[in-house]
């Protein structure tokens, strides 16, 4: 089973709202990732969690706040977003260790900021 | 820093034609290489990957890719495409310490029936 699930599938929010995206995997992976994908563009890495600790932050604005409550769950808390933050937000997970870093992606949450 | 370049942004071909998508990367160390596919309205799926060993790797749906270290390339091929291969294809590299995956710009493939 290589399934990563994400909720919600779609989200519309105003610039003053607070919302959260959720990602879950049950493959025992110890690395989880958030990516942002704009239309007709490749995914861009935002955050990496390794063993539930934030290991990479790609200079993402603080209005995006990741959280990894346990090894199966990854959240992305959103606050005071801008319309240009509208995009597909992808979660991925992988094993850690040489030769095991294949990332498996969820279906994404399509976010629209009004 | 690692980077990935995909030469073709759009490819249009007819069913049964052969497909080859180019991918070049820049990174001086050991790399892990991937091809992902994104079908219309669907999520990214892994087509194939190369970590080590035989440089010719076979993936799902009849796809294969060849790693040529001297050319820093990892080109994707399929001998005979089908209409259902219409999708966007992304080459990706993980070479730096840790697990940072860098994607190429993607190639949109349209297969005409």
mmCIF file of C-alpha atoms in Angstrom:
data_model
loop_
_atom_site.group_PDB
_atom_site.id
_atom_site.type_symbol
_atom_site.label_atom_id
_atom_site.label_comp_id
_atom_site.label_asym_id
_atom_site.label_seq_id
_atom_site.Cartn_x
_atom_site.Cartn_y
_atom_site.Cartn_z
ATOM 1 C CA UNK A 1 0.000 0.000 0.000
ATOM 2 C CA UNK A 2 1.552 3.298 -1.108
ATOM 3 C CA UNK A 3 -1.307 5.568 -0.195
ATOM 4 C CA UNK A 4 -1.012 9.058 1.173
ATOM 5 C CA UNK A 5 -4.309 10.710 1.967
ATOM 6 C CA UNK A 6 -5.022 14.406 2.167
ATOM 7 C CA UNK A 7 -7.997 16.366 3.418
ATOM 8 C CA UNK A 8 -9.790 18.417 2.373
ATOM 9 C CA UNK A 9 -9.691 17.965 -1.403
ATOM 10 C CA UNK A 10 -10.716 21.551 -1.978
ATOM 11 C CA UNK A 11 -10.561 24.599 0.266
ATOM 12 C CA UNK A 12 -11.703 28.162 -0.255
ATOM 13 C CA UNK A 13 -10.657 30.686 2.349
ATOM 14 C CA UNK A 14 -10.532 34.403 2.873
ATOM 15 C CA UNK A 15 -7.367 36.269 3.676
ATOM 16 C CA UNK A 16 -8.301 36.582 7.346
ATOM 17 C CA UNK A 17 -9.257 32.955 7.848
ATOM 18 C CA UNK A 18 -7.361 30.247 9.668
ATOM 19 C CA UNK A 19 -7.513 26.783 8.197
ATOM 20 C CA UNK A 20 -5.512 23.571 8.274
ATOM 21 C CA UNK A 21 -4.567 20.953 5.725
ATOM 22 C CA UNK A 22 -4.144 17.383 6.851
ATOM 23 C CA UNK A 23 -2.018 14.562 5.500
ATOM 24 C CA UNK A 24 -1.872 10.951 6.657
ATOM 25 C CA UNK A 25 0.140 7.882 5.748
ATOM 26 C CA UNK A 26 0.253 4.406 7.232
ATOM 27 C CA UNK A 27 3.282 3.015 5.427
ATOM 28 C CA UNK A 28 5.608 3.513 8.388
ATOM 29 C CA UNK A 29 7.477 6.239 6.558
ATOM 30 C CA UNK A 30 9.551 8.486 8.787
ATOM 31 C CA UNK A 31 9.849 11.445 6.425
ATOM 32 C CA UNK A 32 6.945 13.648 5.350
ATOM 33 C CA UNK A 33 6.889 16.603 3.010
ATOM 34 C CA UNK A 34 4.798 19.564 1.934
ATOM 35 C CA UNK A 35 4.986 20.845 -1.619
ATOM 36 C CA UNK A 36 3.245 23.694 -3.405
ATOM 37 C CA UNK A 37 2.290 23.304 -7.062
ATOM 38 C CA UNK A 38 1.054 26.204 -9.138
ATOM 39 C CA UNK A 39 -0.772 25.535 -12.378
ATOM 40 C CA UNK A 40 1.441 24.199 -15.156
ATOM 41 C CA UNK A 41 4.474 24.237 -12.873
ATOM 42 C CA UNK A 42 6.410 21.509 -11.058
ATOM 43 C CA UNK A 43 5.980 20.923 -7.343
ATOM 44 C CA UNK A 44 8.139 23.122 -5.128
ATOM 45 C CA UNK A 45 9.327 21.840 -1.792
ATOM 46 C CA UNK A 46 8.141 23.768 1.255
ATOM 47 C CA UNK A 47 8.930 21.665 4.325
ATOM 48 C CA UNK A 48 10.483 18.333 5.244
ATOM 49 C CA UNK A 49 9.945 16.456 8.492
ATOM 50 C CA UNK A 50 12.341 13.663 9.431
ATOM 51 C CA UNK A 51 11.476 11.565 12.473
ATOM 52 C CA UNK A 52 8.781 14.109 13.344
ATOM 53 C CA UNK A 53 11.253 16.972 13.441
ATOM 54 C CA UNK A 54 11.385 19.813 10.948
ATOM 55 C CA UNK A 55 14.546 19.273 8.936
ATOM 56 C CA UNK A 56 14.050 21.545 5.936
ATOM 57 C CA UNK A 57 12.166 24.834 5.619
ATOM 58 C CA UNK A 58 12.565 26.304 2.158
ATOM 59 C CA UNK A 59 12.213 29.890 3.375
ATOM 60 C CA UNK A 60 8.454 29.595 3.449
ATOM 61 C CA UNK A 61 6.533 32.635 4.807
ATOM 62 C CA UNK A 62 5.380 32.297 8.397
ATOM 63 C CA UNK A 63 1.733 32.384 7.347
ATOM 64 C CA UNK A 64 2.325 28.698 6.588
ATOM 65 C CA UNK A 65 2.965 26.706 9.751
ATOM 66 C CA UNK A 66 3.678 22.977 9.548
ATOM 67 C CA UNK A 67 3.122 20.503 12.325
ATOM 68 C CA UNK A 68 3.920 16.820 12.663
ATOM 69 C CA UNK A 69 1.969 15.447 15.645
ATOM 70 C CA UNK A 70 3.174 11.887 15.086
ATOM 71 C CA UNK A 71 4.896 9.765 12.477
ATOM 72 C CA UNK A 72 1.696 9.230 10.489
ATOM 73 C CA UNK A 73 0.267 12.719 10.443
ATOM 74 C CA UNK A 74 1.342 16.002 8.940
ATOM 75 C CA UNK A 75 -0.584 19.249 9.145
ATOM 76 C CA UNK A 76 -0.176 22.584 7.446
ATOM 77 C CA UNK A 77 -1.758 25.469 9.292
ATOM 78 C CA UNK A 78 -2.738 28.450 7.193
ATOM 79 C CA UNK A 79 -3.298 31.973 8.437
ATOM 80 C CA UNK A 80 -3.592 35.337 6.711
ATOM 81 C CA UNK A 81 -2.868 33.917 3.285
ATOM 82 C CA UNK A 82 -2.645 35.964 0.116
ATOM 83 C CA UNK A 83 -4.398 35.297 -3.195
ATOM 84 C CA UNK A 84 -1.042 34.306 -4.707
ATOM 85 C CA UNK A 85 -0.948 31.396 -2.248
ATOM 86 C CA UNK A 86 -3.727 29.749 -4.240
ATOM 87 C CA UNK A 87 -2.275 26.461 -5.492
ATOM 88 C CA UNK A 88 -2.350 22.696 -5.152
ATOM 89 C CA UNK A 89 -0.699 21.649 -1.895
ATOM 90 C CA UNK A 90 0.828 18.219 -2.038
ATOM 91 C CA UNK A 91 1.914 15.987 0.775
ATOM 92 C CA UNK A 92 4.412 13.179 0.304
ATOM 93 C CA UNK A 93 6.120 10.600 2.478
ATOM 94 C CA UNK A 94 9.131 8.320 2.247
ATOM 95 C CA UNK A 95 11.397 6.041 4.165
ATOM 96 C CA UNK A 96 14.670 7.443 5.386
ATOM 97 C CA UNK A 97 18.025 5.924 4.560
ATOM 98 C CA UNK A 98 20.229 5.450 1.556
ATOM 99 C CA UNK A 99 18.329 3.999 -1.342
ATOM 100 C CA UNK A 100 14.966 4.349 0.329
ATOM 101 C CA UNK A 101 14.002 7.929 -0.315
ATOM 102 C CA UNK A 102 11.295 7.332 -2.914
ATOM 103 C CA UNK A 103 8.569 9.845 -2.202
ATOM 104 C CA UNK A 104 4.924 8.894 -2.554
ATOM 105 C CA UNK A 105 2.474 11.700 -3.117
ATOM 106 C CA UNK A 106 -1.060 12.309 -1.990
ATOM 107 C CA UNK A 107 -3.776 13.712 -4.263
ATOM 108 C CA UNK A 108 -3.354 17.223 -2.928
ATOM 109 C CA UNK A 109 -5.571 19.945 -1.539
ATOM 110 C CA UNK A 110 -6.589 22.564 -4.063
ATOM 111 C CA UNK A 111 -6.600 25.874 -2.208
ATOM 112 C CA UNK A 112 -8.240 29.072 -3.363
ATOM 113 C CA UNK A 113 -7.590 32.243 -1.388
ATOM 114 C CA UNK A 114 -10.043 35.036 -1.982
ATOM 115 C CA UNK B 1 22.708 23.089 -5.498
ATOM 116 C CA UNK B 2 20.992 20.533 -7.656
ATOM 117 C CA UNK B 3 18.884 21.404 -10.681
ATOM 118 C CA UNK B 4 16.935 19.506 -13.300
ATOM 119 C CA UNK B 5 16.222 20.462 -16.891
ATOM 120 C CA UNK B 6 13.600 18.917 -19.144
ATOM 121 C CA UNK B 7 14.157 19.912 -22.741
ATOM 122 C CA UNK B 8 10.680 19.608 -24.149
ATOM 123 C CA UNK B 9 7.806 21.516 -22.628
ATOM 124 C CA UNK B 10 5.170 20.048 -24.933
ATOM 125 C CA UNK B 11 5.152 16.905 -27.037
ATOM 126 C CA UNK B 12 2.353 15.887 -29.379
ATOM 127 C CA UNK B 13 2.353 12.504 -31.022
ATOM 128 C CA UNK B 14 0.034 9.861 -32.401
ATOM 129 C CA UNK B 15 -0.821 6.533 -30.865
ATOM 130 C CA UNK B 16 1.774 3.824 -31.474
ATOM 131 C CA UNK B 17 4.524 6.387 -31.914
ATOM 132 C CA UNK B 18 7.647 6.132 -29.798
ATOM 133 C CA UNK B 19 8.255 8.590 -27.005
ATOM 134 C CA UNK B 20 11.497 9.902 -25.595
ATOM 135 C CA UNK B 21 11.643 12.680 -23.027
ATOM 136 C CA UNK B 22 14.929 14.259 -22.134
ATOM 137 C CA UNK B 23 16.112 15.023 -18.620
ATOM 138 C CA UNK B 24 19.440 16.459 -17.549
ATOM 139 C CA UNK B 25 20.521 17.260 -14.041
ATOM 140 C CA UNK B 26 23.342 19.126 -12.456
ATOM 141 C CA UNK B 27 24.794 17.772 -9.261
ATOM 142 C CA UNK B 28 28.304 16.611 -8.595
ATOM 143 C CA UNK B 29 27.625 13.773 -6.208
ATOM 144 C CA UNK B 30 25.670 10.554 -6.140
ATOM 145 C CA UNK B 31 22.108 11.005 -7.283
ATOM 146 C CA UNK B 32 18.806 9.238 -7.066
ATOM 147 C CA UNK B 33 16.686 9.812 -10.161
ATOM 148 C CA UNK B 34 12.944 9.582 -10.653
ATOM 149 C CA UNK B 35 10.260 10.009 -13.251
ATOM 150 C CA UNK B 36 6.796 10.899 -12.042
ATOM 151 C CA UNK B 37 3.624 11.180 -14.099
ATOM 152 C CA UNK B 38 0.604 13.347 -13.423
ATOM 153 C CA UNK B 39 -2.471 12.315 -15.403
ATOM 154 C CA UNK B 40 -5.159 14.948 -15.884
ATOM 155 C CA UNK B 41 -6.924 15.501 -12.576
ATOM 156 C CA UNK B 42 -4.852 12.901 -10.783
ATOM 157 C CA UNK B 43 -1.980 12.984 -8.361
ATOM 158 C CA UNK B 44 1.700 12.428 -8.977
ATOM 159 C CA UNK B 45 2.546 8.790 -9.488
ATOM 160 C CA UNK B 46 5.953 7.198 -9.573
ATOM 161 C CA UNK B 47 6.817 5.764 -12.995
ATOM 162 C CA UNK B 48 10.310 4.531 -12.228
ATOM 163 C CA UNK B 49 13.429 5.266 -10.254
ATOM 164 C CA UNK B 50 17.151 4.761 -10.358
ATOM 165 C CA UNK B 51 19.361 4.462 -7.292
ATOM 166 C CA UNK B 52 22.233 2.273 -8.437
ATOM 167 C CA UNK B 53 23.063 -0.764 -10.525
ATOM 168 C CA UNK B 54 21.802 -1.394 -14.037
ATOM 169 C CA UNK B 55 21.484 2.038 -15.674
ATOM 170 C CA UNK B 56 18.519 0.875 -17.728
ATOM 171 C CA UNK B 57 15.505 0.789 -15.465
ATOM 172 C CA UNK B 58 12.028 -0.403 -16.252
ATOM 173 C CA UNK B 59 8.951 1.095 -14.739
ATOM 174 C CA UNK B 60 5.227 0.734 -14.869
ATOM 175 C CA UNK B 61 3.052 0.935 -17.994
ATOM 176 C CA UNK B 62 5.883 -0.011 -20.365
ATOM 177 C CA UNK B 63 8.129 2.939 -19.565
ATOM 178 C CA UNK B 64 11.880 2.689 -19.209
ATOM 179 C CA UNK B 65 14.683 5.146 -18.577
ATOM 180 C CA UNK B 66 18.414 5.118 -19.063
ATOM 181 C CA UNK B 67 20.877 6.746 -16.723
ATOM 182 C CA UNK B 68 23.970 8.010 -18.516
ATOM 183 C CA UNK B 69 26.314 9.305 -15.858
ATOM 184 C CA UNK B 70 28.756 10.926 -18.269
ATOM 185 C CA UNK B 71 25.950 12.989 -19.764
ATOM 186 C CA UNK B 72 24.139 13.694 -16.498
ATOM 187 C CA UNK B 73 21.019 12.428 -18.220
ATOM 188 C CA UNK B 74 18.058 10.236 -17.351
ATOM 189 C CA UNK B 75 15.860 10.052 -20.429
ATOM 190 C CA UNK B 76 12.452 8.422 -20.393
ATOM 191 C CA UNK B 77 11.280 6.191 -23.231
ATOM 192 C CA UNK B 78 8.259 4.223 -24.321
ATOM 193 C CA UNK B 79 8.298 2.297 -27.610
ATOM 194 C CA UNK B 80 4.628 2.679 -28.415
ATOM 195 C CA UNK B 81 2.374 5.194 -26.695
ATOM 196 C CA UNK B 82 -1.340 5.017 -26.116
ATOM 197 C CA UNK B 83 -3.928 7.746 -25.793
ATOM 198 C CA UNK B 84 -3.995 7.040 -22.045
ATOM 199 C CA UNK B 85 -0.370 8.187 -21.802
ATOM 200 C CA UNK B 86 -1.554 11.767 -22.183
ATOM 201 C CA UNK B 87 -0.182 13.396 -19.041
ATOM 202 C CA UNK B 88 2.500 15.619 -17.632
ATOM 203 C CA UNK B 89 5.820 13.964 -16.935
ATOM 204 C CA UNK B 90 8.275 15.190 -14.350
ATOM 205 C CA UNK B 91 11.899 14.206 -13.922
ATOM 206 C CA UNK B 92 13.215 14.605 -10.371
ATOM 207 C CA UNK B 93 16.539 14.328 -8.610
ATOM 208 C CA UNK B 94 17.494 13.710 -5.019
ATOM 209 C CA UNK B 95 21.188 14.170 -4.655
ATOM 210 C CA UNK B 96 21.843 16.415 -1.736
ATOM 211 C CA UNK B 97 22.226 15.208 1.801
ATOM 212 C CA UNK B 98 18.877 14.603 3.326
ATOM 213 C CA UNK B 99 15.832 14.067 1.200
ATOM 214 C CA UNK B 100 15.291 17.152 -0.893
ATOM 215 C CA UNK B 101 13.651 16.298 -4.217
ATOM 216 C CA UNK B 102 14.099 18.761 -7.072
ATOM 217 C CA UNK B 103 11.761 18.581 -10.056
ATOM 218 C CA UNK B 104 12.295 19.538 -13.641
ATOM 219 C CA UNK B 105 9.840 21.887 -15.306
ATOM 220 C CA UNK B 106 7.730 19.042 -16.668
ATOM 221 C CA UNK B 107 6.782 17.907 -20.166
ATOM 222 C CA UNK B 108 3.171 17.861 -21.266
ATOM 223 C CA UNK B 109 2.537 14.930 -23.557
ATOM 224 C CA UNK B 110 -0.554 14.772 -25.723
ATOM 225 C CA UNK B 111 -1.221 11.511 -27.535
ATOM 226 C CA UNK B 112 -3.703 11.830 -30.365
ATOM 227 C CA UNK B 113 -5.968 8.825 -30.890
#
